[in-house]
mmCIF file with all atom_site columns, C-alpha atoms in Angstrom:
data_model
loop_
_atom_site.group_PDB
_atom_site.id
_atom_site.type_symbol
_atom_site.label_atom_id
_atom_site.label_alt_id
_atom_site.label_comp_id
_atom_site.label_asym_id
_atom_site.label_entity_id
_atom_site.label_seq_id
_atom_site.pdbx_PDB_ins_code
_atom_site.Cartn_x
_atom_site.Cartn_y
_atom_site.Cartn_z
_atom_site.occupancy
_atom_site.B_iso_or_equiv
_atom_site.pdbx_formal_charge
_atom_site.auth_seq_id
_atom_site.auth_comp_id
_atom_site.auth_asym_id
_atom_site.auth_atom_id
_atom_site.pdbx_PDB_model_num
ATOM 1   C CA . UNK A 1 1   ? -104.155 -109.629 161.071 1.00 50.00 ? 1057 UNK A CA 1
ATOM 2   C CA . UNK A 1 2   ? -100.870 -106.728 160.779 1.00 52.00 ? 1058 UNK A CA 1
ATOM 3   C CA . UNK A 1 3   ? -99.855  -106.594 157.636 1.00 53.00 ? 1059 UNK A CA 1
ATOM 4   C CA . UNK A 1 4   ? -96.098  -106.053 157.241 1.00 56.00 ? 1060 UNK A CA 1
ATOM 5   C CA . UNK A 1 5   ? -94.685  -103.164 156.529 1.00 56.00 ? 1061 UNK A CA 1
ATOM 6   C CA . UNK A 1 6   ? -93.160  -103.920 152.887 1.00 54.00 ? 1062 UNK A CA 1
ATOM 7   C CA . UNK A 1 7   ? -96.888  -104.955 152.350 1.00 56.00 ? 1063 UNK A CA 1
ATOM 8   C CA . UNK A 1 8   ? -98.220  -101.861 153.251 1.00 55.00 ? 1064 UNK A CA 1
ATOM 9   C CA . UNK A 1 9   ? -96.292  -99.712  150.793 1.00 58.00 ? 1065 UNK A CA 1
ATOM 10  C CA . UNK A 1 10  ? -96.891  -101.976 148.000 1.00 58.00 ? 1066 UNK A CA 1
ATOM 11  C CA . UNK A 1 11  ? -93.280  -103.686 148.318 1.00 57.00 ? 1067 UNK A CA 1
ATOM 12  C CA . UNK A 1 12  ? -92.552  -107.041 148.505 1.00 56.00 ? 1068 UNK A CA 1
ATOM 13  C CA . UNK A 1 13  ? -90.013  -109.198 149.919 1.00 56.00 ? 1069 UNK A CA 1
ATOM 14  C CA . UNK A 1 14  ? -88.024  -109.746 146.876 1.00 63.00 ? 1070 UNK A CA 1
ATOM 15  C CA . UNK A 1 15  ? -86.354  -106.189 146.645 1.00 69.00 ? 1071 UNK A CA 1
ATOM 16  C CA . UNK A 1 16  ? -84.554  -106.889 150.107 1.00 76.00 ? 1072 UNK A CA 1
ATOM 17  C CA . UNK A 1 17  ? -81.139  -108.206 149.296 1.00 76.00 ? 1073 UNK A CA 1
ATOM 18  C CA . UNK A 1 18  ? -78.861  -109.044 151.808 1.00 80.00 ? 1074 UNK A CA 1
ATOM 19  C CA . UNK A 1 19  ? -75.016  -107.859 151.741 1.00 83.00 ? 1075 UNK A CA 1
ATOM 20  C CA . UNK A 1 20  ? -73.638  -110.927 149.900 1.00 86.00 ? 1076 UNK A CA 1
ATOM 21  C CA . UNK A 1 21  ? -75.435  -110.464 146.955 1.00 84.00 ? 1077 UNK A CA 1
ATOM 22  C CA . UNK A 1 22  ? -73.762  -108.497 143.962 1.00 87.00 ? 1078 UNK A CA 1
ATOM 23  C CA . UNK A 1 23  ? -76.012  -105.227 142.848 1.00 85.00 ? 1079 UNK A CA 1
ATOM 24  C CA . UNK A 1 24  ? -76.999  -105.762 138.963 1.00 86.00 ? 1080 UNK A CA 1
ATOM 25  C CA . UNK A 1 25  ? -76.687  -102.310 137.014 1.00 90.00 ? 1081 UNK A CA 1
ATOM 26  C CA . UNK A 1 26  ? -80.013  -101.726 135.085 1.00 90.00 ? 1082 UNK A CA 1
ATOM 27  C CA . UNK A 1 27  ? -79.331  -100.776 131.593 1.00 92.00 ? 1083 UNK A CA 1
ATOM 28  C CA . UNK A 1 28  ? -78.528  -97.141  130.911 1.00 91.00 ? 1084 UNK A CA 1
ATOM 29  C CA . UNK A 1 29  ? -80.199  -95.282  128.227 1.00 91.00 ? 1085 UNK A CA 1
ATOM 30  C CA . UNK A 1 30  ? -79.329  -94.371  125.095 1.00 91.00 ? 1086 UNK A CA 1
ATOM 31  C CA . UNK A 1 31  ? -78.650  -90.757  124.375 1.00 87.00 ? 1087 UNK A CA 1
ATOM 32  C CA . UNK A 1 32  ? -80.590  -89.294  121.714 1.00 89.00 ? 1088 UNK A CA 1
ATOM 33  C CA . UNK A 1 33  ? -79.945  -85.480  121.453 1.00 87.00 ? 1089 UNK A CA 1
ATOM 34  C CA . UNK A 1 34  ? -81.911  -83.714  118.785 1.00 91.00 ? 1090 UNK A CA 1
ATOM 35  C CA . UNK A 1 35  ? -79.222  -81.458  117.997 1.00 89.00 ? 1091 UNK A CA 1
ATOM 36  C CA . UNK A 1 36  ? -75.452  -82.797  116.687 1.00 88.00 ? 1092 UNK A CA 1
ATOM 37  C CA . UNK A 1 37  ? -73.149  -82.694  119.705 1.00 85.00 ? 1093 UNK A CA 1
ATOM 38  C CA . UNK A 1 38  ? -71.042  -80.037  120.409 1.00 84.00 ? 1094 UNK A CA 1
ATOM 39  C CA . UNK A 1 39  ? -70.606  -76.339  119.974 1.00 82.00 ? 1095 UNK A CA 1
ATOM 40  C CA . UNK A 1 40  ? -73.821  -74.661  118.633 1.00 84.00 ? 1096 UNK A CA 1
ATOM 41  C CA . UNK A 1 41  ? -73.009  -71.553  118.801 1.00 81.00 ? 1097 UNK A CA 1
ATOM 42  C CA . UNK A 1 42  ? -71.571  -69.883  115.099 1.00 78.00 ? 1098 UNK A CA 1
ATOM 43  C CA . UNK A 1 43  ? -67.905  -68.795  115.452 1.00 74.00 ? 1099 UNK A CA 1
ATOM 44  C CA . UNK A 1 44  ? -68.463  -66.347  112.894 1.00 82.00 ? 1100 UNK A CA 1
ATOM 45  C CA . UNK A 1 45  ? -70.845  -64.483  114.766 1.00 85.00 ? 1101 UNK A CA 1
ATOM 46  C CA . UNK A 1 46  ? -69.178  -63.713  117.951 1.00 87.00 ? 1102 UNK A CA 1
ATOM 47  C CA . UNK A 1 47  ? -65.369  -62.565  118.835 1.00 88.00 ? 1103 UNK A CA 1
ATOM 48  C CA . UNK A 1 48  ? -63.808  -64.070  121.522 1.00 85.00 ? 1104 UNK A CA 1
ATOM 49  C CA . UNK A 1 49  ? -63.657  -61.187  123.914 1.00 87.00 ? 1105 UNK A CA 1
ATOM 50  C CA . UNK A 1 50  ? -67.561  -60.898  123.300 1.00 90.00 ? 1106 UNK A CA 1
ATOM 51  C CA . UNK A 1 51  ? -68.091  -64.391  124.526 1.00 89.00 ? 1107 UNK A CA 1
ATOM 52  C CA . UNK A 1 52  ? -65.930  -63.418  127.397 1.00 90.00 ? 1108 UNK A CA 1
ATOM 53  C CA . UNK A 1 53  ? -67.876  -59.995  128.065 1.00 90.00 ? 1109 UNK A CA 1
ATOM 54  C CA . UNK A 1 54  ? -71.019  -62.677  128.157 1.00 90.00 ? 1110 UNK A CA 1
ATOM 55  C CA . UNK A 1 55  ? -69.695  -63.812  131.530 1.00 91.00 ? 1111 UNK A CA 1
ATOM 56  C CA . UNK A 1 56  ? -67.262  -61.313  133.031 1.00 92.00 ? 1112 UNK A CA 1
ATOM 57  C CA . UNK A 1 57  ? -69.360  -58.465  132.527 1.00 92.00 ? 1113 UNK A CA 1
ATOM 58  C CA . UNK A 1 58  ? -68.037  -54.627  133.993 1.00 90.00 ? 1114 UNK A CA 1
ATOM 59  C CA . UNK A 1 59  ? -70.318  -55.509  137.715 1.00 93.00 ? 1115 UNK A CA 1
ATOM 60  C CA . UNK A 1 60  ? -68.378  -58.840  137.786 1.00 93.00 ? 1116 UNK A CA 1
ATOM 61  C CA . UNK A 1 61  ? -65.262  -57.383  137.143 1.00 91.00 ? 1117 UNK A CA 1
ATOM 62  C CA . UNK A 1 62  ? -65.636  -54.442  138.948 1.00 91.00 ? 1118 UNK A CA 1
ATOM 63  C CA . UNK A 1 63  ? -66.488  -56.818  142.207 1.00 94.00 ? 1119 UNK A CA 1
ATOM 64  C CA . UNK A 1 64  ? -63.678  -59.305  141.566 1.00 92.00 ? 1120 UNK A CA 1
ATOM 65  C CA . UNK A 1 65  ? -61.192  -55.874  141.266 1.00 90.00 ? 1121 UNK A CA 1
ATOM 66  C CA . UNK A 1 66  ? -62.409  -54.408  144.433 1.00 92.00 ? 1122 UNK A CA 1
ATOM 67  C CA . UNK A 1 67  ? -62.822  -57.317  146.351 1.00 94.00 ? 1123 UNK A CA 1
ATOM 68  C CA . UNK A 1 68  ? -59.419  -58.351  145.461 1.00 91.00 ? 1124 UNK A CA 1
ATOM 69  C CA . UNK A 1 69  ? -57.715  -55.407  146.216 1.00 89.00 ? 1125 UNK A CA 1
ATOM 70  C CA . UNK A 1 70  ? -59.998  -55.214  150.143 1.00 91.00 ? 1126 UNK A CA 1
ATOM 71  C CA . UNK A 1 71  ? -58.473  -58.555  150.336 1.00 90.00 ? 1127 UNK A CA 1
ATOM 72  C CA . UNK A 1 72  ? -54.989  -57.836  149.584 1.00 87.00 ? 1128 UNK A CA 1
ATOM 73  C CA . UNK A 1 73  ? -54.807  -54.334  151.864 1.00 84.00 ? 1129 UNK A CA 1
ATOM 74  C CA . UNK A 1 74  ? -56.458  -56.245  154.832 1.00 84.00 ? 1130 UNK A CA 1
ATOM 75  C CA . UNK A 1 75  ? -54.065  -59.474  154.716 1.00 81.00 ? 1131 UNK A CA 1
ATOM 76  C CA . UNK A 1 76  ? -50.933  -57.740  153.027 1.00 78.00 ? 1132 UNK A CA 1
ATOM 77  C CA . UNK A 1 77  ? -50.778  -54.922  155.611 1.00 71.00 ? 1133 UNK A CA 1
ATOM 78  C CA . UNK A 1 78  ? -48.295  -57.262  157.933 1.00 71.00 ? 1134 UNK A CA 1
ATOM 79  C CA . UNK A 1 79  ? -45.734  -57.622  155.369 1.00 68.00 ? 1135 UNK A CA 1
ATOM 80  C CA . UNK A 1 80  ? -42.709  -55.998  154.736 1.00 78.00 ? 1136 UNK A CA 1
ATOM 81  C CA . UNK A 1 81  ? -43.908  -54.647  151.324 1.00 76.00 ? 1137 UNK A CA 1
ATOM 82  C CA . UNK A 1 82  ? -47.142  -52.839  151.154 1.00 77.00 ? 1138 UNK A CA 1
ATOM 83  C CA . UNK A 1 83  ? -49.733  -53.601  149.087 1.00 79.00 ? 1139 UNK A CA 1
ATOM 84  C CA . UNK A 1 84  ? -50.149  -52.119  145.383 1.00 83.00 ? 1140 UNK A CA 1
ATOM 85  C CA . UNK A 1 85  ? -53.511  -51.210  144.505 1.00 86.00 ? 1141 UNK A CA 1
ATOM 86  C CA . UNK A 1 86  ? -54.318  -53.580  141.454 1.00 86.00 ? 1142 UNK A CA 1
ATOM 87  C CA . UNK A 1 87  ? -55.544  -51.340  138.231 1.00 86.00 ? 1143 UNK A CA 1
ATOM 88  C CA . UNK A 1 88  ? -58.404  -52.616  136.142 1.00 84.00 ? 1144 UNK A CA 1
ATOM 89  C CA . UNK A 1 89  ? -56.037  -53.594  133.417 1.00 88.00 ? 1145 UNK A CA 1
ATOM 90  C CA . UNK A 1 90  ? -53.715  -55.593  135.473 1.00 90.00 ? 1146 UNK A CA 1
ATOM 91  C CA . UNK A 1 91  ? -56.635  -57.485  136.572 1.00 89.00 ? 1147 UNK A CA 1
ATOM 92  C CA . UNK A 1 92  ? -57.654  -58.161  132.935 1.00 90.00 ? 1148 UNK A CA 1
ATOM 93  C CA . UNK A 1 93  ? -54.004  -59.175  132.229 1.00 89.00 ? 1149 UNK A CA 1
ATOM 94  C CA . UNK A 1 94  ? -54.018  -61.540  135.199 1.00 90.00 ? 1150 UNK A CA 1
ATOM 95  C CA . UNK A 1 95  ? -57.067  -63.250  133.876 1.00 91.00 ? 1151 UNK A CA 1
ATOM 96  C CA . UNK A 1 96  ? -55.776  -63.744  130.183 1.00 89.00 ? 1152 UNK A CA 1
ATOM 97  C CA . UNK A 1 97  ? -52.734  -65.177  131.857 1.00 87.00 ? 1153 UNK A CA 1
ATOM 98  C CA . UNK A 1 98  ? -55.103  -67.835  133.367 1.00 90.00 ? 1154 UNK A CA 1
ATOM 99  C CA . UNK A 1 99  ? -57.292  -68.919  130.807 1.00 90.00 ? 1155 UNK A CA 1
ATOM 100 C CA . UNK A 1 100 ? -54.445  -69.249  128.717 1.00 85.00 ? 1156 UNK A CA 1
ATOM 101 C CA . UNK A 1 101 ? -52.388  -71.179  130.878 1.00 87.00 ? 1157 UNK A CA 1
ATOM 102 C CA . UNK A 1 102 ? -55.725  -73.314  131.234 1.00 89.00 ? 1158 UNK A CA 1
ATOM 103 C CA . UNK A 1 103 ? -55.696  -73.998  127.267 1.00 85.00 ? 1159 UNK A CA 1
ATOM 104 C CA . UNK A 1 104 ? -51.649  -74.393  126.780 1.00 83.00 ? 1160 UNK A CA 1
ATOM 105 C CA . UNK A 1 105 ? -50.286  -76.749  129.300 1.00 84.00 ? 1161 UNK A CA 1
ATOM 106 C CA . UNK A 1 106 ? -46.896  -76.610  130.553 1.00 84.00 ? 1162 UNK A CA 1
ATOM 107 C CA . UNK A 1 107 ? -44.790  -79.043  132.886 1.00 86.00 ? 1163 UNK A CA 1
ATOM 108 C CA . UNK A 1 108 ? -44.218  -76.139  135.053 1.00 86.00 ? 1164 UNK A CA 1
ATOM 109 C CA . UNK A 1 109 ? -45.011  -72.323  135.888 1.00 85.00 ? 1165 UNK A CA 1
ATOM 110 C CA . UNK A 1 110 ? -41.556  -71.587  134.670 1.00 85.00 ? 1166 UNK A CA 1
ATOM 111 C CA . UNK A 1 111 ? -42.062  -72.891  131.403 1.00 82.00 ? 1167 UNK A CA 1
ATOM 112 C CA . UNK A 1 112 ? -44.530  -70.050  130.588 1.00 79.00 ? 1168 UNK A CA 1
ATOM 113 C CA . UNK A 1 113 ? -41.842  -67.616  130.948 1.00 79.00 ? 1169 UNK A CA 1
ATOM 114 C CA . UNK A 1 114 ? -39.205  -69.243  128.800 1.00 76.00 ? 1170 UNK A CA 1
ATOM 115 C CA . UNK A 1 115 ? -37.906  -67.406  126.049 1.00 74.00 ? 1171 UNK A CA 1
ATOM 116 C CA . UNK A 1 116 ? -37.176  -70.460  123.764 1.00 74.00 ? 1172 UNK A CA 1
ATOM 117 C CA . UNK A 1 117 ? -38.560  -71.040  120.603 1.00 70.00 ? 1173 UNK A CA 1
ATOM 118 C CA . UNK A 1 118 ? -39.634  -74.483  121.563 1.00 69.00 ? 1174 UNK A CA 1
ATOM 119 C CA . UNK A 1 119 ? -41.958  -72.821  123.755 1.00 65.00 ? 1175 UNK A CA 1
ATOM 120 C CA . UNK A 1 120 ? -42.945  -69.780  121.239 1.00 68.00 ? 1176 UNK A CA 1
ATOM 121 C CA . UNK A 1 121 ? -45.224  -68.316  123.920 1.00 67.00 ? 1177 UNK A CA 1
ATOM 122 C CA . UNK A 1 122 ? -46.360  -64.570  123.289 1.00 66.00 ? 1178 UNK A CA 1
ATOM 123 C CA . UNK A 1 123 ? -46.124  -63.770  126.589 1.00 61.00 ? 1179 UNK A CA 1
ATOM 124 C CA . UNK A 1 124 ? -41.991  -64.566  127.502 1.00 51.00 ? 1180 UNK A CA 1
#
């Protein structure tokens, strides 16, 4: 006699469900951590431009300055105004501008540069 194929690898017919039937969700486990959640990392240990340095360190930044700038000469050549060779510092300016941005919300990119106390950015 053939046996069937669901046979053969130990299946049977009862986990074939045709299209009408509704999937049931199996339960989901419960999430034990053995640590509290959140931030385990002591805020008194580390200043904030250490963490940074963590992940941006001088290779990273020095490839994200020259690429940018290889970038910029290649595409920016066709324009009207040429290209400015972007300084280490201006880079690290640009990127402050962007994780700070990412923290502070504002309706719009001109709102960062407002000069009203409502606002009280450091920046405007």
């Amino acid at each position: 006699a053939r046996a069937s194929m669901s046979s053969i690898y130990g299946m049977t017919e009862k986990y074939w469900n045709d299209t009408q039937v509704e999937d049931i969700t199996p339960p989901q486990p419960t999430f034990r951590p053995l640590r509290p959640p959140g931030p385990q990392l002591s805020s008194t240990s580390y200043r904030p431009l250490q963490l940074f340095q963590l992940y941006f360190t001088n290779s990273v930044l020095l490839t994200i300055f020259q690429n940018t700038n290889e970038f910029a000469a290649k595409h920016m050549s066709t324009t009207d105004v040429p290209w400015t060779y972007l300084s280490v510092p201006e880079m690290l300016s640009f990127m402050a501008l962007v994780i700070f941005m990412g923290f502070v919300r504002c309706s719009s990119i001109a709102d960062y540069w407002k000069r009203a106390k409502l606002y009280g950015l450091p920046f405007a």
